[in-house]
mmCIF file of C-alpha atoms in Angstrom:
data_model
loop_
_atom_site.group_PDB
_atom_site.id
_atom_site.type_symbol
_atom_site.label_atom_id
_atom_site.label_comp_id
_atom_site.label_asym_id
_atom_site.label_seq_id
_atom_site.Cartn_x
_atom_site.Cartn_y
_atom_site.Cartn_z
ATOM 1 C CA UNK L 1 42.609 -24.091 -12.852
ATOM 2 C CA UNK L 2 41.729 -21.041 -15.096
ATOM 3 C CA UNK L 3 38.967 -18.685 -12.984
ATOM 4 C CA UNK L 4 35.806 -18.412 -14.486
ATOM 5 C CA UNK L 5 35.541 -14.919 -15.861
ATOM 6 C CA UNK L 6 32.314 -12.984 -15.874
ATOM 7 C CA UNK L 7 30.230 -10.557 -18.083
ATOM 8 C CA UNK L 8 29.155 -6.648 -17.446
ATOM 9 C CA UNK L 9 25.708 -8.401 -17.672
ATOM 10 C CA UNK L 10 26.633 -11.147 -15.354
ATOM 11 C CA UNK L 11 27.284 -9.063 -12.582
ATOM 12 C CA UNK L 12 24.812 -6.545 -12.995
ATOM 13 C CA UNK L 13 22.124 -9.404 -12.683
ATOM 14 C CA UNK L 14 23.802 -10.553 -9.191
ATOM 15 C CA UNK L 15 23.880 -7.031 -7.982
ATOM 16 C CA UNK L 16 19.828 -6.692 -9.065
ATOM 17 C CA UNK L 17 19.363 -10.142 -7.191
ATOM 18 C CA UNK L 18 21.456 -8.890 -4.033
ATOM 19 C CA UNK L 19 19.542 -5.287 -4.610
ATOM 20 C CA UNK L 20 16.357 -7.349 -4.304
ATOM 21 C CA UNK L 21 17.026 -9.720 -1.506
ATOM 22 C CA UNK L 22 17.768 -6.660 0.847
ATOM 23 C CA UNK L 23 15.076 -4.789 -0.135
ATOM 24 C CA UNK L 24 12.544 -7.551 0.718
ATOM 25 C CA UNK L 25 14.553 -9.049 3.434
ATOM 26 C CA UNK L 26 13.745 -5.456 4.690
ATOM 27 C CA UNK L 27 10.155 -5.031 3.999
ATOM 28 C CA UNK L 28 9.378 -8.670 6.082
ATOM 29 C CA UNK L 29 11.340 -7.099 9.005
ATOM 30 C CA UNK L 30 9.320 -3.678 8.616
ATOM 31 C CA UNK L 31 6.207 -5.874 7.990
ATOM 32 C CA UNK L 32 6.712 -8.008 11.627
ATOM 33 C CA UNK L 33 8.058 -5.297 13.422
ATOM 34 C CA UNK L 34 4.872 -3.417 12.831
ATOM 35 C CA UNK L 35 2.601 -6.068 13.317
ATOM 36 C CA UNK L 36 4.039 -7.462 16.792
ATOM 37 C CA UNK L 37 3.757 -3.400 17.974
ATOM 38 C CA UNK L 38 0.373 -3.260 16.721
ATOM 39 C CA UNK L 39 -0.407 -6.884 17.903
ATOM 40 C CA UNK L 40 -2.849 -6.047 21.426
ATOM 41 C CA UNK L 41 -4.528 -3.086 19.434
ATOM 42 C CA UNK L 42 -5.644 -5.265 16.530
ATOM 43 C CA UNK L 43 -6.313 -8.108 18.486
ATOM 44 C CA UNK L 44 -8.829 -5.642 20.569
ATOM 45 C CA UNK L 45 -9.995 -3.963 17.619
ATOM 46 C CA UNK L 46 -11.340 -7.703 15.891
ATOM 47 C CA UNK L 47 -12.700 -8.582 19.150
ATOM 48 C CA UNK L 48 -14.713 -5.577 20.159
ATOM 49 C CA UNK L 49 -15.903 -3.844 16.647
ATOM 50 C CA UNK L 50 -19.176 -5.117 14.747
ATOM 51 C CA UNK L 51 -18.400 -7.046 11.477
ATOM 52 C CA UNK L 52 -18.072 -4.691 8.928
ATOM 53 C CA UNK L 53 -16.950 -4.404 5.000
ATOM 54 C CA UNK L 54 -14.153 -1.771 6.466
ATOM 55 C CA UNK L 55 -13.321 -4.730 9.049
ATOM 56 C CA UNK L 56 -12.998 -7.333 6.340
ATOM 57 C CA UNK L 57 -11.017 -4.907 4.284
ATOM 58 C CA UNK L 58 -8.746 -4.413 7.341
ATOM 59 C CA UNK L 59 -8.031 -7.991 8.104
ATOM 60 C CA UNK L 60 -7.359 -8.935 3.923
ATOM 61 C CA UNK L 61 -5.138 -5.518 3.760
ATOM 62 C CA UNK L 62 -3.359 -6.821 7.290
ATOM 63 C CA UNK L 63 -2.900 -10.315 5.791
ATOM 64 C CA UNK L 64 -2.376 -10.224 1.630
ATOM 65 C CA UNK L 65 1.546 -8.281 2.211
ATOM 66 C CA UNK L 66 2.359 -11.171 4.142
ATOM 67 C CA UNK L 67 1.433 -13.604 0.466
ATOM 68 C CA UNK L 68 3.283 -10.994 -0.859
ATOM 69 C CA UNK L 69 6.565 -10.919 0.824
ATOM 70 C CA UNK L 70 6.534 -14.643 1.031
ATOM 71 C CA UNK L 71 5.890 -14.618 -2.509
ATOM 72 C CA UNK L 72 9.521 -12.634 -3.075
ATOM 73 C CA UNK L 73 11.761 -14.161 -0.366
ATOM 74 C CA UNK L 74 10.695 -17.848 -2.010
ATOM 75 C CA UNK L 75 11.752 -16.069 -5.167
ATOM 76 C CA UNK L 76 14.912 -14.382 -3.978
ATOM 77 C CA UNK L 77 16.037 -17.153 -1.793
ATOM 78 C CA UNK L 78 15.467 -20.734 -3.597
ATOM 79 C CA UNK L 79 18.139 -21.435 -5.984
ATOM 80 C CA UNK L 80 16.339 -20.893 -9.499
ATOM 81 C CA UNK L 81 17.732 -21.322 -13.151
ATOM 82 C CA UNK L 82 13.749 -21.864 -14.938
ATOM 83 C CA UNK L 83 13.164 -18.431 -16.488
ATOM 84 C CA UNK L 84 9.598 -19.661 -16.647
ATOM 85 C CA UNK L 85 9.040 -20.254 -13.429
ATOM 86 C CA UNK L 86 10.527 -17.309 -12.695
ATOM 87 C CA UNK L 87 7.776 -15.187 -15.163
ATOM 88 C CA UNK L 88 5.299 -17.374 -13.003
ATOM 89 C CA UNK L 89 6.450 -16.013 -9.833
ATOM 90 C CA UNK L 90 6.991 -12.711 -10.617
ATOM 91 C CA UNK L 91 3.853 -12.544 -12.136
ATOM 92 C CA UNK L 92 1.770 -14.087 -9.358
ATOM 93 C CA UNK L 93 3.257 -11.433 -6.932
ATOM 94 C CA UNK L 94 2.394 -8.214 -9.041
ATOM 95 C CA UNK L 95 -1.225 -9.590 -8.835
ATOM 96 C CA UNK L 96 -0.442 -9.961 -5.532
ATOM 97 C CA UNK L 97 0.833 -6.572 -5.007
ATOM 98 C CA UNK L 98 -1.850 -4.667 -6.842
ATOM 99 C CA UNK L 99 -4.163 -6.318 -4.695
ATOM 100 C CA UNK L 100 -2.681 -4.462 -1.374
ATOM 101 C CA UNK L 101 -2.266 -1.557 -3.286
ATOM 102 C CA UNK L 102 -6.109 -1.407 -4.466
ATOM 103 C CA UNK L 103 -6.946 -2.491 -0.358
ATOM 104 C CA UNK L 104 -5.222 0.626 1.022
ATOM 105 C CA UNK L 105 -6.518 2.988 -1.472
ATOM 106 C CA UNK L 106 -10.266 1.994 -0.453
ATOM 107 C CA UNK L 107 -9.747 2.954 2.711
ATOM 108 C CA UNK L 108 -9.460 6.325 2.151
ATOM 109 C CA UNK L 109 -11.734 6.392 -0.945
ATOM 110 C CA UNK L 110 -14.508 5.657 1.793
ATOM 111 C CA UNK L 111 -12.854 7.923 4.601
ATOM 112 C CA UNK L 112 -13.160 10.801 1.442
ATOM 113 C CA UNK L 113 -16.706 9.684 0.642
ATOM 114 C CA UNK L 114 -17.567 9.835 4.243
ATOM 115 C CA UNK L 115 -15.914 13.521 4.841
ATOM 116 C CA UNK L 116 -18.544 14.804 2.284
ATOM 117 C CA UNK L 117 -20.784 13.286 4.146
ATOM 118 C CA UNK L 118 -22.307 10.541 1.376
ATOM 119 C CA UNK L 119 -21.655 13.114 -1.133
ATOM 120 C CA UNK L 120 -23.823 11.090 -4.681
ATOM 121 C CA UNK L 121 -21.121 13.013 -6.829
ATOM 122 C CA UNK L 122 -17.981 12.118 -4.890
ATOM 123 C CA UNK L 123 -18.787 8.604 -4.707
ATOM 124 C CA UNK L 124 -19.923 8.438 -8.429
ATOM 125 C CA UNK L 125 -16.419 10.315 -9.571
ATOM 126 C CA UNK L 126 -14.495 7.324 -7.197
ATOM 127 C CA UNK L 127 -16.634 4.333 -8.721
ATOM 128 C CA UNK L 128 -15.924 6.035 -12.175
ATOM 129 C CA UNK L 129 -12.012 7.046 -12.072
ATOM 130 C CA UNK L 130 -11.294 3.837 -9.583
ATOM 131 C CA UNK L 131 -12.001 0.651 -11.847
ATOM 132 C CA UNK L 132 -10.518 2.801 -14.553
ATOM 133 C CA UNK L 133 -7.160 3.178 -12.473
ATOM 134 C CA UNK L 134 -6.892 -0.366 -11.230
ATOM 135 C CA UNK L 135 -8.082 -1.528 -15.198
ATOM 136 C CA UNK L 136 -5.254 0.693 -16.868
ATOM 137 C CA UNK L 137 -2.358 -0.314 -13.950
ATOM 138 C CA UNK L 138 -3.095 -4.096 -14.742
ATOM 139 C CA UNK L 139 -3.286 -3.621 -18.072
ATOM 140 C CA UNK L 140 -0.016 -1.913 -18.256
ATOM 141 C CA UNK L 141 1.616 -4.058 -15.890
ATOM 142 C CA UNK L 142 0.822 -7.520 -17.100
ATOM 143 C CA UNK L 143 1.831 -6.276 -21.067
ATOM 144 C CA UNK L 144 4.980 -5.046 -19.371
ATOM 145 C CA UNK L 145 5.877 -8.122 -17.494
ATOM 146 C CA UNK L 146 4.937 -10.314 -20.950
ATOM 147 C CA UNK L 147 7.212 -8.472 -22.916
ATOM 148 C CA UNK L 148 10.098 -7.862 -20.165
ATOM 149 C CA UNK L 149 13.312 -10.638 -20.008
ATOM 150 C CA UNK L 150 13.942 -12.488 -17.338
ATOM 151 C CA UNK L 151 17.127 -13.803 -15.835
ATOM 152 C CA UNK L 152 18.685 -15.679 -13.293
ATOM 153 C CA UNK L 153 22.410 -15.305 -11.691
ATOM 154 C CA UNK L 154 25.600 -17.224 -13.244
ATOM 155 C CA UNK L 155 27.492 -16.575 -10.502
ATOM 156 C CA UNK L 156 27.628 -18.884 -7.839
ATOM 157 C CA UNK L 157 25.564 -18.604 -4.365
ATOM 158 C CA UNK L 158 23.789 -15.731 -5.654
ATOM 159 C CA UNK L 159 19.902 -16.718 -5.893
ATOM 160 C CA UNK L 160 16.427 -15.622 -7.312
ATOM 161 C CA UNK L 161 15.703 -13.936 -10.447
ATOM 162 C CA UNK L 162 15.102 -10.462 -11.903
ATOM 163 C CA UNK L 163 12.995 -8.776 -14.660
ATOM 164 C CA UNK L 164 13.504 -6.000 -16.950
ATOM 165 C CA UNK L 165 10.286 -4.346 -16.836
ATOM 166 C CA UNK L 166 9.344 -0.707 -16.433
ATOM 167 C CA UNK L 167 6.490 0.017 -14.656
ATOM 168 C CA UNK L 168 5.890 4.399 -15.464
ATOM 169 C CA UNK L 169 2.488 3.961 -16.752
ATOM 170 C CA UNK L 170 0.857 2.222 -13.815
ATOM 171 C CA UNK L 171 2.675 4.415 -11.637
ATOM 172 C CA UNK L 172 1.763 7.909 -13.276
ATOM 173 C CA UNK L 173 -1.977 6.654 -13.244
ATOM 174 C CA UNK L 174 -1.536 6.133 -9.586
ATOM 175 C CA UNK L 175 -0.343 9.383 -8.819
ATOM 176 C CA UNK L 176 -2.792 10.852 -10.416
ATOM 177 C CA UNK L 177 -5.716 9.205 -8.349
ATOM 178 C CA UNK L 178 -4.439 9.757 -5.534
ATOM 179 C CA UNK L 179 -3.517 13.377 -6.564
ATOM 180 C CA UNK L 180 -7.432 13.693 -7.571
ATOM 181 C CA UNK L 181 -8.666 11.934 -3.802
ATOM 182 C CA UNK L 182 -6.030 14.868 -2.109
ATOM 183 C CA UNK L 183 -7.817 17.727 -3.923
ATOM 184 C CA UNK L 184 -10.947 16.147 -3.118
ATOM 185 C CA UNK L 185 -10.434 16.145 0.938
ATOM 186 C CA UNK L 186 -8.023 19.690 0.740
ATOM 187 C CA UNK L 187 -11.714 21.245 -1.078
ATOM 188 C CA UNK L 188 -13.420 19.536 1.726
ATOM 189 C CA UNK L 189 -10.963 21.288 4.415
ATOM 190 C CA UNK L 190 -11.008 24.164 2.991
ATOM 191 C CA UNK L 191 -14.965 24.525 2.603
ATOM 192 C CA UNK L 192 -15.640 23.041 5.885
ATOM 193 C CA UNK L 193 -12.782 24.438 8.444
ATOM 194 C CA UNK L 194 -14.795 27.297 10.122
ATOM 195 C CA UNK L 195 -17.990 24.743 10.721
ATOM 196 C CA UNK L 196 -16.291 21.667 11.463
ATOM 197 C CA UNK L 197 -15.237 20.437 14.940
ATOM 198 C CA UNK L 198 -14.234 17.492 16.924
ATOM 199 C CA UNK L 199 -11.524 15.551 17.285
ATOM 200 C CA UNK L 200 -12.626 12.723 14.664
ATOM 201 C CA UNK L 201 -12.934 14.986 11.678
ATOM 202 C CA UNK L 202 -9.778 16.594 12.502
ATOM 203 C CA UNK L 203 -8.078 13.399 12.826
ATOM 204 C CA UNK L 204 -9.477 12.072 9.671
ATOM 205 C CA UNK L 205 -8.825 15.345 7.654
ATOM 206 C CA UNK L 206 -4.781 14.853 9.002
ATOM 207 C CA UNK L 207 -4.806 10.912 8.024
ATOM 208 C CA UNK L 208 -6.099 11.745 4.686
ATOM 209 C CA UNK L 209 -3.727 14.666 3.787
ATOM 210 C CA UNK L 210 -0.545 12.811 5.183
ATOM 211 C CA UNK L 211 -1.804 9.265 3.453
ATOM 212 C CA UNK L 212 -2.471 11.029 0.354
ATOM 213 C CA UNK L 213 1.201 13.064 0.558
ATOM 214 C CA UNK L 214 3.391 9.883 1.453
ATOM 215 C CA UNK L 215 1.507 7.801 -1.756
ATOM 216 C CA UNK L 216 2.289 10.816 -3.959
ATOM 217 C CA UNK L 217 5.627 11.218 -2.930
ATOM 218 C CA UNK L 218 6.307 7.547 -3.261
ATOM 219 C CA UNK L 219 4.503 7.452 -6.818
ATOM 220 C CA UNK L 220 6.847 10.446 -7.992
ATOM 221 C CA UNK L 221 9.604 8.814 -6.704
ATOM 222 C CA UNK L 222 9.094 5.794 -8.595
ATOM 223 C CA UNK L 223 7.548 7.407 -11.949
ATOM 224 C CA UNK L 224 10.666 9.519 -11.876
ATOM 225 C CA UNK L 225 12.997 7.033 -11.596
ATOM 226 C CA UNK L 226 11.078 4.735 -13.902
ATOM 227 C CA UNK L 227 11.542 7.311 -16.837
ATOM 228 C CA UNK L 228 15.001 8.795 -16.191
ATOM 229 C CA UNK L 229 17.249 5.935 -14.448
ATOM 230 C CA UNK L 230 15.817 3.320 -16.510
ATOM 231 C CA UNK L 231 14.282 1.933 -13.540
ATOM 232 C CA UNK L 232 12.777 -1.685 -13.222
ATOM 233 C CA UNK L 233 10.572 -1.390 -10.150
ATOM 234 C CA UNK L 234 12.689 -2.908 -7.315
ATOM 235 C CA UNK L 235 10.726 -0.739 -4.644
ATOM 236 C CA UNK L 236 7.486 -0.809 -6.044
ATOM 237 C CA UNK L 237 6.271 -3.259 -4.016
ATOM 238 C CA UNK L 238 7.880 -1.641 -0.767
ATOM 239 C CA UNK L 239 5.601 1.707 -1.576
ATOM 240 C CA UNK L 240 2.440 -0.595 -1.340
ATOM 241 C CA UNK L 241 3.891 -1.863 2.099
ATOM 242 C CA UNK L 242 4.403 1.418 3.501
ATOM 243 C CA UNK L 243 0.720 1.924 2.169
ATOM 244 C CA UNK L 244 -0.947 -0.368 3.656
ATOM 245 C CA UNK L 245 1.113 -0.026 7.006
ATOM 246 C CA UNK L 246 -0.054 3.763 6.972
ATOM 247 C CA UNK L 247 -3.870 2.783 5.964
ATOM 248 C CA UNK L 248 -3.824 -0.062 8.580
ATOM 249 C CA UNK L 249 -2.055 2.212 11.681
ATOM 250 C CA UNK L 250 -4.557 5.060 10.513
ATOM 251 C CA UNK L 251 -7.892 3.228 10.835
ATOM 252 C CA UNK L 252 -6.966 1.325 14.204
ATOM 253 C CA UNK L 253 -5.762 4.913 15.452
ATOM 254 C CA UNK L 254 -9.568 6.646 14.058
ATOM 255 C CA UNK L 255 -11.384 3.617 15.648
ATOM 256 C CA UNK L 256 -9.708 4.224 19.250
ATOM 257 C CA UNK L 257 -10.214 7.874 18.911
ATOM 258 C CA UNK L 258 -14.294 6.801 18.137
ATOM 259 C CA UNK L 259 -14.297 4.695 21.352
ATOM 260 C CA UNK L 260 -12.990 7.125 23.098
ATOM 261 C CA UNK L 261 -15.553 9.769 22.159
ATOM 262 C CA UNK L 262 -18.441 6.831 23.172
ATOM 263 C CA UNK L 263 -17.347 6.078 26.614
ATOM 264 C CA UNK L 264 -16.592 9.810 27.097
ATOM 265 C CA UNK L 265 -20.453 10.342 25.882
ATOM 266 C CA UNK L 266 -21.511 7.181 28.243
ATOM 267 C CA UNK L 267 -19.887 8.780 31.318
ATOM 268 C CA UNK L 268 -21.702 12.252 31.021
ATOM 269 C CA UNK L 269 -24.834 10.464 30.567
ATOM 270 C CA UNK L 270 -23.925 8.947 33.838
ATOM 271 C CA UNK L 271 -23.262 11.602 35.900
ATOM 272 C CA UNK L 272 -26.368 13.508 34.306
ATOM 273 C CA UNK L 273 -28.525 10.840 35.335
ATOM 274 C CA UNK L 274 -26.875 10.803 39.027
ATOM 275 C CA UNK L 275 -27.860 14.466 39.067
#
């Protein structure tokens, strides 16, 4: 019996599929490896902090990755030959994906808006630029994933399906947001680093400027490769993960630091009163 002989295109599809079942196979390890380290913190910080916005925005940043990567290991791992229900898929999990994305970058819009201190320009230059950003990268997205092919595997035992679109718009605009929210606390810094002290600020000034420096670093990364290597977004969504891991870690470690400074503040009003 004659072997089957394959296409340049065949087998470039099954190395896209293989491409993408590592990466997320990867990004649900990362994903459970930092939540069972972080397990006993979170489970403290939901137990002891008030309800909040930030605390709802913590647990639905924690918890929409998790729809996400489920979303791509159904995708990468069921055995799937409907290009339709491929677009389906693909396109529920870039909603999916923006969605974290837009999570982690409120959490340091409001850590910015706080560091100037409820600053009415600040916040109206976020609540201006930010719908704009998150309007644009849809925009740009979903027309990209209408227009892009999809296609499935001929070769045998290789599953899931792949797409052909390019995702450099979205991706400039997000650099250039966050790029705009870095200036906006390196100003504050700057301005502010003879008169500030305490440990909170300075932790929040170093979250902020390392936050803001691994999203712009990931954004180049991708914008760069979008335009020059004819790049199809495989680790787009693996940015957003590293995102919200980074936003999630950050905020637990600023809320233990703000405990801290209470019970510290509790136990010299102690021994004052003893006195």
């Amino acid at each position: 019996m004659e072997a089957k002989r394959y296409t340049s295109d065949d087998i470039a599809v099954a190395m896209s599929l293989q491409t993408y079942t590592y990466v997320y196979t990867s990004m649900a390890t990362l994903w459970a490896y930092d939540c069972s380290c972080s397990l006993q913190e979170e489970w403290t910080f939901l137990l002891q902090s008030h309800w909040t916005k930030v605390k709802g925005l913590y647990i639905v940043t924690r918890f929409v990755p998790f729809l996400l990567i489920i979303g791509h290991l159904y995708t990468n791992f069921i055995p799937n030959e409907n290009p339709d229900k491929c677009k389906i898929l693909i396109n529920i999990c870039s909603i999916i994906s923006q969605i974290s994305g837009s999570c982690s970058e409120c959490f340091f819009m409001l850590r910015t808006y706080a560091l100037w201190k409820h600053n009415r320009f600040v916040l109206i230059v976020m609540l201006t630029f930010f719908p704009v950003v998150v309007i644009a990268c849809a925009g740009t997205g979903l027309a990209s994933i209408v227009t892009a092919s999809y296609a499935t595997s001929t070769i045998p035992g290789i599953t899931g399906c792949c797409t052909s679109d390019n995702l450099f718009i979205p991706f400039l605009l997000f650099f250039i947001f966050q790029l705009g929210l870095m200036c906006l606390t390196l100003i504050h810094a700057i301005q502010s680093w003879r008169m500030a002290s305490g440990r909170l600020y300075a932790v929040l000034v170093k979250n902020n400027i390392l936050y803001y420096t691994c999203g712009l670093f990931l954004s180049a990364v991708n914008v760069l490769a979008s335009y020059y290597l004819h790049y199809h977004a495989t680790f787009q969504d693996l940015q957003f993960i590293i995102l919200a891991i980074l936003a999630l870690r950050m905020h637990l470690h600023l809320w233990q630091i703000d405990q801290q400074a209470h019970n510290m503040d509790t136990l010299v009003c102690i021994s004052l009163s003893d006195i």
